Amino acid sequence: MRYILRRLGFFIVTLWAAMTVNFFLPRLMPGNPATAMIARFHGRLSGQSLRAMEVAFGVNTQQSLVSQYFAYLGNSFTGQFGRSLTFFPDTVAQVVFQALPWTLGLVGVTTVIAFIVGTLIGMVGAWGRGGWFDSILPPIFIVLSAFPYFWIALVFILVFSITLGWLPLGFGYTNGQAMTLTWAFAWDVIQHAILPAFTIILTSIGGWILTMRNNMIMTLNEDYVRMARAKGLSPARIMFDYAGRNAILPNLSGFGMSLGFVVSGAILVEYVFSYPGVGYMMLQSVLNEDYPLMQTLFLFITVAVLLAILAVDGVTVLLDPRTRGSG
Amino acid sequence: MSAPATTGRPTRRGPPGLRSAGTLGRAILSNRKALAGAILLGICIVMAIIPGVIAPGDPNAEAFMPGQGPSTANWLGTTSYGQDIFAQFIWGARASLVIAVAAGLLSTMISALIGVGAGYLGGTTDSLLSLITDVFLVIPAFPLVVIIAAYSKTGGNTMIIAVLVATGWSYGARQLRAQVLSLRHREFLTAARLRGERSWRIIIAEILPNMTSLLVANFLGASVYAILTAAGLQFLGLGNVNTPSWGTMLYWAQNNEALQAGIPLWAIAPGVGIATLGGAFALLNYAFDEISNPVLRPVRKRRARRTP
């Protein structure tokens, strides 16, 4: 229990750090780049909303830095992120919640698939070490993981969309189609997701393979694995229940760091495919100097990553009895 | 990113494994992955040092017919602006290599400073430094990098390197700290303390030499991160889009819809470059795991089946 509480504490500290970074970055830059942006809001916004925006970015406000900071934190926790310049009358929160499901679907599904497949390949590779399986798959995927995500995306578009014409060029669904809960629409969405999904899976699988394979090789040398062999247990049981279950633990705790890596790649993949998710929105906001949207997206990406890490912590507690103790 | 499983390995006093450059050279030659990585890296280094010899002239000169396919004059064809793609490809190596090495070295140094400091000093310092490390580890780096780049519009490679170091040091710091913790109570450190050595001398002369392999692995990992992230930033146009680099080539290719316009080599060539350089570092890293950790070394043949 204490383990989970400690992780929750870490969650809050990290969230606070991300907000603080958001608050201080525009203020630290020479000549506060947000000044020009706020000027564009004049005439469109007035009164309280304009003032809230000025406090958030530290532009012509008389308040002290400390009171600005707490006003900003308060606004963030109550979901007042201001308005988006790019999608003007819409609030930032509306824009973010439109984009979030697309990214959660794409990145969530691909990360889980990559993790499971990568861990399995690493496990089987280490089990039959030096064999044909181990000499082919792990090296291929490790080299693939050194390719830039967005470049693989470009090559996929070239081959499957432009040359072969099998799959759509980009975007989340066929333009103009009504977003309804029908099979036709679902199929349309899946077709659009295939190329981005494969891009992310192919390039992120290598990291899981490498760490799992190394962990597994170390675990297979342990005495309890030898003991299991001596007892005459079936190879599958030894591989999964004895070696695999222990070898997967460092992989799980490395999940947080890898997830940040996957999210980073996914942003570029969304950009290449014009996929209407958080990453694409973020780059749009950068191009339009839409700082409120940009900062809020960063905050939401951080929260999503933190939630995923908490979920993984839960799995760790299930797999590793040591974390359940009072330690 | 790899996690070299070197932590907790029994370490003798003095530099482990790699006693001299000769040993390292032999180890690389005898490991196929290391050899492949070294060759790829060598190609990139040659391109970075003497681009003018391989492809003379200004790579940005708009001197040819735009949008041409490969020919004897332009081996990889020309861009929509009439630039030679081959020349741009060769000249692009330098920026990527400089960013990779500079960002890799700097982040390894910060990792070592914070990781070793935290592990050796212990107590409150350790708790605080570890917390900072973990926070940096979890905050998604690329969105943060994009934000910083968007605010500081000055661009340029120096800005990119600074941002990459600021976001890339935490992974290594965590690993180095773990390694220091496993070394902390060894006899040779106790002996050094009893001799009355100062802390900084113990760290530099006793601890760091024992972590050479981990430091090298860290440098390689940080460099791969730097190559890919820098390419991503340049691809988005968040660097200086007029300096020749593989990332900016991709930026211009994407902005001119090179794929649809029938000049796919404009986008493919720089990607191959990035992948070659990134792959070289990744292969070296993968091989280095095996060189520095005997347990991971490839086995020729599995020992006879254990089942009786």
XYZ file of C-alpha atoms in Angstrom:
635
model
C 0.000 0.000 0.000
C 2.782 2.359 0.921
C 4.317 1.680 -2.491
C 1.180 2.921 -4.246
C 1.004 5.965 -1.976
C 4.604 6.807 -2.746
C 3.877 6.558 -6.449
C 0.856 8.840 -6.037
C 3.085 11.379 -4.305
C 5.493 11.172 -7.221
C 2.573 11.683 -9.616
C 1.681 14.957 -7.900
C 5.268 16.209 -7.767
C 5.780 15.528 -11.467
C 2.524 17.191 -12.426
C 3.509 20.226 -10.390
C 6.924 20.280 -12.075
C 5.319 20.198 -15.531
C 3.011 23.090 -14.603
C 5.897 25.072 -13.200
C 7.904 24.561 -16.373
C 4.885 25.784 -18.334
C 4.650 28.854 -16.160
C 8.275 29.886 -16.231
C 9.315 29.038 -19.796
C 7.725 32.043 -21.558
C 8.962 34.299 -18.753
C 12.555 33.071 -19.030
C 12.810 33.626 -22.759
C 14.270 36.956 -23.873
C 11.504 39.450 -24.619
C 8.673 37.107 -23.558
C 7.424 35.660 -26.864
C 3.891 35.591 -25.500
C 3.613 39.378 -25.709
C 2.961 39.316 -29.439
C 0.442 36.552 -28.993
C -1.513 38.412 -26.313
C -1.627 41.419 -28.628
C -3.477 39.260 -31.139
C -6.079 38.474 -28.490
C -6.890 42.157 -27.914
C -10.173 43.076 -29.519
C -11.249 39.453 -29.548
C -11.223 38.790 -25.844
C -12.025 41.240 -23.142
C -12.320 41.638 -19.404
C -11.690 38.649 -17.272
C -10.646 36.117 -19.919
C -8.020 38.486 -21.286
C -6.735 39.174 -17.804
C -6.508 35.450 -17.024
C -4.482 34.977 -20.188
C -2.160 37.824 -19.250
C -1.589 36.333 -15.830
C -0.857 32.925 -17.338
C 1.886 34.306 -19.572
C 3.139 37.223 -17.488
C 2.268 39.964 -19.962
C 1.389 43.548 -18.853
C 0.118 42.536 -15.489
C 0.745 44.386 -12.275
C 0.486 41.327 -10.057
C 3.572 39.978 -8.339
C 5.206 36.856 -9.722
C 4.073 34.817 -6.726
C 0.406 35.740 -7.035
C 0.583 35.180 -10.819
C 1.980 31.728 -10.135
C -0.777 30.737 -7.741
C -3.476 32.219 -9.973
C -2.064 30.141 -12.815
C -1.971 26.936 -10.752
C -5.546 27.561 -9.605
C -6.768 28.126 -13.152
C -5.048 24.955 -14.345
C -6.586 22.786 -11.631
C -10.062 24.124 -12.320
C -9.656 23.460 -16.030
C -9.511 27.096 -17.139
C -6.857 26.985 -19.808
C -8.050 29.981 -21.786
C -8.954 30.112 -25.434
C -7.210 28.775 -28.478
C -5.962 31.226 -31.094
C -6.004 28.666 -33.877
C -9.573 27.487 -33.349
C -10.629 30.831 -31.986
C -13.987 30.877 -30.325
C -13.305 27.386 -28.931
C -11.726 27.083 -25.525
C -8.464 25.206 -25.250
C -10.184 22.502 -23.204
C -12.665 21.814 -26.031
C -9.891 21.471 -28.604
C -7.882 19.174 -26.346
C -10.798 16.874 -25.654
C -11.494 16.562 -29.368
C -7.921 15.484 -30.039
C -7.348 13.279 -26.998
C -9.380 10.174 -28.004
C -7.512 9.831 -31.306
C -4.126 9.789 -29.625
C -5.189 7.631 -26.703
C -6.575 5.088 -29.154
C -3.571 5.092 -31.468
C -0.737 5.313 -28.941
C -2.484 3.207 -26.285
C -3.202 0.257 -28.549
C 0.169 0.332 -30.318
C 2.133 0.631 -27.080
C 0.405 -2.353 -25.530
C 0.906 -4.417 -28.710
C 4.576 -3.404 -28.983
C 5.183 -4.166 -25.324
C 3.599 -7.626 -25.468
C 5.156 -8.656 -28.784
C 8.555 -7.175 -27.909
C 8.630 -8.847 -24.514
C 7.656 -12.186 -26.033
C 10.316 -11.943 -28.745
C 12.927 -11.000 -26.149
C 11.872 -13.867 -23.907
C 11.844 -16.509 -26.643
C 15.078 -15.097 -28.087
C 16.899 -15.422 -24.785
C 15.442 -18.900 -24.234
C 16.790 -20.201 -27.530
C 19.861 -18.046 -27.416
C 22.109 -18.172 -30.443
C 19.463 -20.035 -32.421
C 17.916 -18.917 -35.702
C 15.102 -16.982 -34.028
C 17.506 -15.125 -31.781
C 19.930 -14.290 -34.581
C 17.267 -12.846 -36.889
C 14.484 -10.985 -35.099
C 16.206 -9.071 -32.255
C 18.954 -7.502 -34.424
C 16.440 -6.484 -37.119
C 14.174 -4.694 -34.680
C 17.052 -3.067 -32.841
C 18.305 -1.536 -36.069
C 14.726 -0.517 -36.900
C 14.484 1.322 -33.598
C 17.304 3.595 -34.743
C 15.218 4.779 -37.695
C 13.343 8.018 -37.161
C 9.628 7.293 -36.660
C 8.571 9.971 -39.068
C 10.798 8.686 -41.816
C 9.327 5.180 -41.599
C 5.959 6.937 -41.825
C 7.059 8.716 -45.005
C 8.259 5.467 -46.561
C 4.972 3.732 -45.677
C 3.026 6.541 -47.322
C 5.202 6.264 -50.412
C 4.796 2.494 -50.693
C 1.276 1.768 -49.484
C -0.601 4.978 -50.280
C 1.062 6.501 -53.310
C 2.558 3.526 -55.154
C 0.160 0.729 -54.256
C -2.868 2.856 -53.340
C -4.011 0.349 -50.711
C -4.439 2.685 -47.766
C -5.353 6.349 -47.297
C -2.675 9.052 -47.228
C -3.561 10.512 -43.893
C -6.086 12.048 -41.542
C -8.180 10.058 -39.055
C -11.201 9.325 -41.257
C -12.471 10.133 -44.737
C -13.205 13.822 -44.895
C -16.871 14.779 -44.902
C -18.021 11.475 -43.502
C -20.375 11.860 -40.563
C -18.905 10.645 -37.270
C -21.489 7.990 -36.463
C -21.341 4.722 -34.609
C -21.649 2.492 -37.647
C -19.491 -0.349 -38.903
C -18.732 1.573 -42.054
C -17.296 4.466 -40.087
C -15.389 2.167 -37.744
C -13.821 0.408 -40.737
C -12.913 3.770 -42.197
C -11.185 4.793 -38.962
C -9.303 1.491 -38.783
C -8.083 1.819 -42.367
C -6.727 5.266 -41.572
C -5.048 4.011 -38.402
C -3.222 1.027 -39.926
C -0.179 2.860 -41.308
C 0.411 5.127 -38.276
C -0.039 2.144 -35.960
C 2.445 -0.051 -37.820
C 4.951 2.785 -37.894
C 4.838 3.120 -34.121
C 4.879 -0.629 -33.469
C 7.803 -1.374 -35.796
C 10.035 1.332 -34.395
C 9.205 0.945 -30.707
C 9.420 -2.831 -30.439
C 13.234 -2.953 -30.474
C 13.694 -1.340 -27.063
C 11.411 -3.874 -25.378
C 13.200 -6.781 -27.075
C 16.652 -5.620 -26.041
C 15.922 -5.085 -22.351
C 13.745 -8.177 -22.037
C 16.342 -10.356 -23.740
C 19.121 -9.099 -21.466
C 17.017 -9.488 -18.320
C 15.956 -12.957 -19.373
C 19.543 -14.088 -19.996
C 20.477 -12.921 -16.505
C 17.455 -14.612 -14.946
C 18.071 -17.910 -16.725
C 21.374 -18.166 -14.843
C 19.633 -17.987 -11.474
C 19.598 -20.947 -9.148
C 15.834 -21.132 -8.954
C 15.646 -21.686 -12.707
C 18.146 -24.534 -12.405
C 16.048 -25.880 -9.560
C 12.925 -25.741 -11.712
C 14.736 -27.648 -14.434
C 15.918 -30.211 -11.931
C 12.349 -30.696 -10.792
C 11.487 -31.593 -14.375
C 8.971 -28.827 -14.943
C 7.799 -28.274 -18.491
C 9.936 -25.782 -20.470
C 6.923 -23.515 -21.031
C 6.282 -23.303 -17.309
C 9.923 -22.462 -16.581
C 10.033 -19.867 -19.362
C 6.867 -18.014 -18.351
C 6.368 -18.585 -14.628
C 9.933 -18.795 -13.392
C 12.235 -16.810 -15.650
C 9.787 -14.606 -17.558
C 7.849 -13.348 -14.578
C 11.041 -12.153 -12.911
C 12.712 -10.849 -16.036
C 9.737 -8.672 -16.939
C 9.958 -6.560 -13.782
C 12.756 -4.209 -14.931
C 10.935 -3.890 -18.249
C 7.821 -2.737 -16.424
C 9.694 -0.183 -14.375
C 11.351 1.043 -17.562
C 7.901 1.532 -19.033
C 7.595 5.130 -17.895
C 10.712 6.245 -19.632
C 9.935 4.296 -22.804
C 6.421 5.652 -22.903
C 7.765 9.181 -23.075
C 9.851 8.029 -26.027
C 6.863 6.468 -27.795
C 4.723 9.552 -27.239
C 7.487 11.683 -28.710
C 7.605 9.516 -31.802
C 3.832 9.434 -32.056
C 3.718 13.228 -32.240
C 5.827 13.167 -35.389
C 3.882 10.242 -36.839
C 0.633 12.132 -36.303
C 2.177 15.109 -38.022
C 3.212 13.092 -41.083
C -0.194 11.428 -41.376
C -2.128 14.591 -40.384
C -3.743 12.353 -37.796
C -6.107 14.572 -35.763
C -4.598 13.708 -32.376
C -2.785 15.588 -29.652
C 0.585 15.618 -31.416
C -0.786 17.049 -34.638
C -2.687 19.696 -32.665
C 0.451 20.535 -30.747
C 2.449 21.171 -33.905
C -0.416 23.234 -35.331
C -0.350 25.326 -32.173
C 3.415 25.786 -32.525
C 3.082 26.952 -36.128
C 0.313 29.417 -35.171
C 2.082 30.581 -31.999
C -0.985 29.428 -30.097
C 0.796 29.164 -26.749
C -2.254 28.433 -24.514
C -3.139 25.393 -26.626
C 0.509 24.294 -26.833
C 1.030 24.430 -23.068
C -2.228 22.704 -22.235
C -1.470 19.887 -24.669
C 1.918 19.431 -23.018
C 0.188 19.228 -19.642
C -2.313 16.665 -20.886
C 0.381 14.533 -22.506
C 2.238 14.539 -19.191
C -0.909 13.552 -17.290
C -1.619 10.735 -19.757
C 1.919 9.376 -19.397
C 1.688 9.601 -15.599
C -1.639 7.747 -15.552
C -0.172 4.996 -17.730
C 2.769 4.702 -15.349
C 0.406 4.410 -12.381
C -1.418 1.615 -14.186
C 1.896 -0.158 -14.768
C 2.736 0.271 -11.090
C -0.505 -1.549 -10.345
C 0.566 -4.448 -12.578
C 3.955 -4.499 -10.861
C 2.251 -4.889 -7.501
C 0.315 -7.865 -8.904
C 3.451 -9.548 -10.278
C 5.965 -8.744 -7.566
C 4.932 -9.629 -4.012
C 7.887 -7.672 -2.623
C 6.176 -4.372 -3.458
C 3.130 -5.416 -1.434
C 5.082 -5.506 1.811
C 5.389 -2.574 4.143
C 8.717 -1.521 2.549
C 17.427 2.984 -25.725
C 19.087 0.063 -24.146
C 19.545 -0.742 -20.539
C 22.993 -2.217 -20.213
C 22.607 -4.820 -17.557
C 25.997 -4.082 -16.098
C 24.680 -3.000 -12.716
C 25.700 -5.219 -9.885
C 28.423 -6.951 -11.833
C 31.387 -7.803 -9.645
C 34.015 -5.200 -10.307
C 37.675 -5.396 -9.550
C 39.783 -2.415 -8.790
C 41.053 -0.553 -11.833
C 39.431 -0.167 -15.215
C 37.495 -3.359 -15.833
C 37.614 -5.233 -19.096
C 38.936 -2.493 -21.303
C 42.523 -2.111 -20.259
C 43.791 -0.437 -23.350
C 42.700 0.813 -26.722
C 44.177 -2.374 -28.192
C 41.857 -4.575 -26.199
C 38.897 -2.448 -27.231
C 39.956 -2.597 -30.873
C 40.239 -6.379 -30.753
C 36.889 -6.664 -29.001
C 35.214 -4.589 -31.707
C 36.809 -6.596 -34.518
C 35.728 -9.887 -33.022
C 32.107 -8.821 -32.565
C 30.097 -8.722 -35.783
C 27.579 -6.154 -34.535
C 30.359 -3.894 -33.303
C 32.203 -4.210 -36.606
C 29.077 -3.300 -38.603
C 28.448 -0.323 -36.303
C 32.056 0.857 -36.554
C 32.018 0.686 -40.361
C 28.743 2.648 -40.599
C 30.065 5.245 -38.178
C 33.307 5.468 -40.178
C 31.359 6.240 -43.370
C 29.481 9.036 -41.602
C 32.686 10.474 -40.158
C 34.345 10.574 -43.588
C 31.294 12.371 -45.041
C 31.328 14.837 -42.164
C 35.035 15.656 -42.484
C 35.499 15.990 -46.238
C 32.105 16.739 -47.815
C 33.797 19.192 -50.199
C 35.940 16.426 -51.682
C 33.032 14.020 -52.245
C 30.556 16.612 -53.473
C 32.283 19.895 -54.371
C 30.401 23.181 -54.388
C 27.580 24.735 -52.406
C 24.937 22.087 -51.587
C 22.233 24.772 -51.513
C 23.099 26.181 -54.951
C 20.038 26.055 -57.201
C 22.101 25.147 -60.236
C 20.166 22.383 -61.937
C 16.801 21.607 -63.541
C 14.328 21.206 -60.681
C 12.624 17.921 -59.854
C 14.818 15.619 -61.974
C 15.296 11.907 -61.384
C 18.715 10.311 -60.928
C 21.227 10.950 -63.716
C 24.985 10.864 -64.183
C 25.223 14.564 -63.264
C 22.916 14.269 -60.243
C 23.221 10.777 -58.832
C 20.144 11.138 -56.653
C 18.293 13.666 -58.790
C 17.447 17.255 -57.920
C 15.062 19.000 -55.531
C 12.119 21.199 -56.475
C 14.517 24.128 -56.185
C 17.076 22.577 -58.533
C 19.586 21.597 -55.841
C 21.629 18.421 -56.121
C 20.202 15.873 -53.661
C 23.460 13.907 -53.476
C 25.436 17.002 -52.475
C 22.846 17.899 -49.829
C 22.982 14.351 -48.511
C 26.773 14.382 -48.149
C 26.866 17.844 -46.554
C 24.083 16.931 -44.141
C 26.237 14.398 -42.277
C 28.274 17.011 -40.441
C 25.417 18.664 -38.520
C 23.943 15.352 -37.393
C 27.308 13.973 -36.281
C 28.289 17.142 -34.406
C 24.929 17.273 -32.631
C 25.108 13.570 -31.762
C 28.608 13.709 -30.311
C 28.246 17.067 -28.542
C 24.849 16.295 -27.017
C 25.965 12.755 -26.162
C 29.115 13.925 -24.380
C 27.437 16.769 -22.507
C 24.499 14.697 -21.308
C 26.841 11.918 -20.195
C 28.803 14.462 -18.200
C 25.682 15.797 -16.491
C 24.438 12.243 -15.898
C 27.756 11.372 -14.280
C 27.772 14.518 -12.150
C 24.244 14.052 -10.837
C 24.143 10.257 -10.782
C 27.497 9.772 -9.094
C 26.901 12.712 -6.785
C 23.570 11.317 -5.658
C 24.861 7.783 -5.231
C 28.043 8.704 -3.403
C 26.828 11.492 -1.147
C 23.634 9.686 -0.126
C 21.167 11.016 2.433
C 19.038 14.050 1.647
C 21.177 15.034 -1.341
C 20.501 11.641 -2.844
C 16.744 11.833 -2.228
C 16.530 15.255 -3.791
C 18.705 14.499 -6.815
C 16.904 11.191 -7.389
C 13.533 12.897 -7.294
C 14.670 15.485 -9.838
C 16.072 12.707 -12.026
C 12.819 10.741 -11.892
C 10.726 13.785 -12.701
C 12.872 14.584 -15.738
C 12.723 10.941 -16.751
C 8.948 10.877 -16.825
C 8.071 14.269 -18.305
C 7.728 13.549 -22.039
C 10.863 15.017 -23.548
C 9.858 15.689 -27.122
C 6.791 17.843 -26.399
C 8.964 19.792 -23.969
C 11.710 20.153 -26.563
C 9.147 21.382 -29.087
C 7.804 23.957 -26.627
C 11.248 25.304 -25.786
C 12.178 25.447 -29.465
C 8.918 27.219 -30.247
C 9.554 29.903 -27.635
C 13.192 30.503 -28.488
C 12.893 31.305 -32.146
C 16.582 31.994 -32.641
C 17.103 28.380 -33.723
C 20.520 27.070 -34.616
C 22.426 23.962 -33.635
C 23.582 25.350 -30.284
C 19.988 25.762 -29.150
C 19.168 22.228 -30.315
C 22.139 20.767 -28.442
C 21.241 22.673 -25.260
C 17.649 21.469 -25.364
C 18.701 17.878 -26.057
C 21.089 17.875 -23.119
C 18.503 19.415 -20.802
C 16.018 16.660 -21.607
C 18.366 13.738 -22.201
C 20.555 13.376 -19.111
C 18.129 11.744 -16.681
C 18.173 8.175 -18.009
C 21.928 7.901 -17.627
C 21.962 9.596 -14.227
C 19.639 6.948 -12.879
C 21.773 4.072 -14.148
C 25.019 5.590 -12.922
C 23.530 6.173 -9.490
C 22.536 2.511 -9.259
C 26.059 1.480 -10.225
C 27.614 3.771 -7.611
C 25.318 2.349 -4.938
C 26.552 -1.132 -5.768
C 30.175 0.038 -5.514
C 29.813 2.166 -2.422
C 30.666 -0.399 0.215
C 33.492 -2.158 -1.598
C 36.735 -2.548 0.295
C 38.816 -0.414 -2.046
C 36.555 2.574 -1.398
C 36.643 2.029 2.346
C 40.429 1.808 2.080
C 40.566 5.072 0.164
C 38.391 6.745 2.770
C 40.557 5.408 5.598
C 43.651 6.711 3.810
C 41.990 10.105 4.171
C 41.368 10.771 0.480
C 39.047 13.623 -0.325
C 35.597 12.906 -1.744
C 36.252 14.404 -5.168
C 39.475 12.393 -5.497
C 37.693 9.203 -4.554
C 35.012 9.930 -7.142
C 37.442 10.775 -9.939
C 40.231 8.302 -9.266
C 38.386 5.370 -7.706
C 34.741 5.373 -8.761
C 34.673 6.745 -12.324
C 37.331 4.338 -13.727
C 35.173 1.489 -12.463
C 32.250 2.729 -14.488
C 33.981 3.186 -17.833
C 31.808 0.666 -19.617
C 28.598 2.146 -18.275
C 29.736 5.646 -19.221
C 30.479 4.544 -22.781
C 27.111 2.806 -23.041
C 25.510 5.975 -21.765
C 27.246 8.107 -24.320
C 26.107 5.810 -27.130
C 22.505 5.781 -25.908
C 22.418 9.546 -25.434
C 23.821 10.013 -28.937
C 21.083 7.897 -30.531
C 18.517 9.947 -28.638
C 20.167 13.161 -29.833
C 20.300 12.046 -33.482
C 16.640 11.074 -33.618
C 15.314 14.021 -31.625
C 17.386 16.571 -33.506
C 16.200 15.097 -36.797
C 12.613 15.373 -35.575
C 13.063 19.019 -34.565
C 14.698 19.936 -37.852
C 12.013 18.030 -39.746
C 9.407 20.240 -38.062
C 11.331 23.348 -39.093
C 12.252 24.149 -35.492
C 15.930 24.634 -36.163
C 17.722 26.782 -38.672
C 16.124 25.609 -41.929
C 18.916 27.034 -44.075
C 21.853 25.075 -42.690
C 22.433 21.776 -44.480
C 21.389 18.796 -42.383
C 19.417 15.606 -42.926
C 16.560 16.870 -40.788
C 16.185 20.120 -42.745
C 16.338 18.174 -46.024
C 13.334 16.221 -44.809
C 11.650 19.477 -43.807
C 11.967 20.913 -47.314
C 11.021 17.596 -48.905
C 7.860 17.402 -46.806
C 6.948 21.046 -47.448
C 7.257 20.516 -51.188
C 5.389 17.201 -51.080
C 8.380 15.396 -52.542
C 6.618 12.035 -52.342
C 3.627 13.137 -54.373
C 5.786 15.181 -56.749
C 7.702 12.115 -57.903
C 11.046 12.944 -56.265
C 10.909 10.459 -53.364
C 14.721 10.287 -53.171
C 14.656 13.773 -51.688
C 12.954 12.313 -48.614
C 14.499 8.835 -48.693
C 18.188 9.840 -48.841
C 18.295 11.919 -45.625
C 16.294 9.239 -43.802
C 18.850 6.629 -44.821
C 21.542 8.974 -43.516
C 19.867 9.411 -40.137
C 19.210 5.697 -39.899
C 22.836 4.895 -40.790
C 24.203 7.160 -38.096
C 21.574 6.171 -35.516
C 21.984 2.506 -36.427
C 25.764 2.762 -36.075
C 25.452 4.048 -32.519
C 22.681 1.566 -31.690
C 24.710 -1.400 -32.993
C 27.808 -0.265 -31.094
C 25.690 0.048 -27.977
C 24.179 -3.410 -28.454
C 27.629 -4.898 -29.017
C 29.116 -2.962 -26.139
C 26.644 -4.614 -23.803
C 28.106 -7.936 -24.883
C 31.727 -6.806 -24.731
C 31.442 -5.301 -21.265
C 29.145 -7.948 -19.800
C 30.467 -11.479 -20.352
C 27.126 -13.034 -19.410
C 25.516 -11.520 -22.521
C 28.216 -12.650 -24.939
C 26.885 -14.780 -27.771
C 27.223 -18.491 -27.201
C 28.304 -20.589 -30.135
C 26.056 -23.473 -29.301
C 23.676 -24.106 -26.462
C 24.994 -26.557 -23.981
C 23.512 -30.009 -24.439
C 19.872 -30.171 -23.423
C 19.580 -30.304 -19.718
C 16.621 -32.643 -19.574
C 17.935 -36.038 -18.603
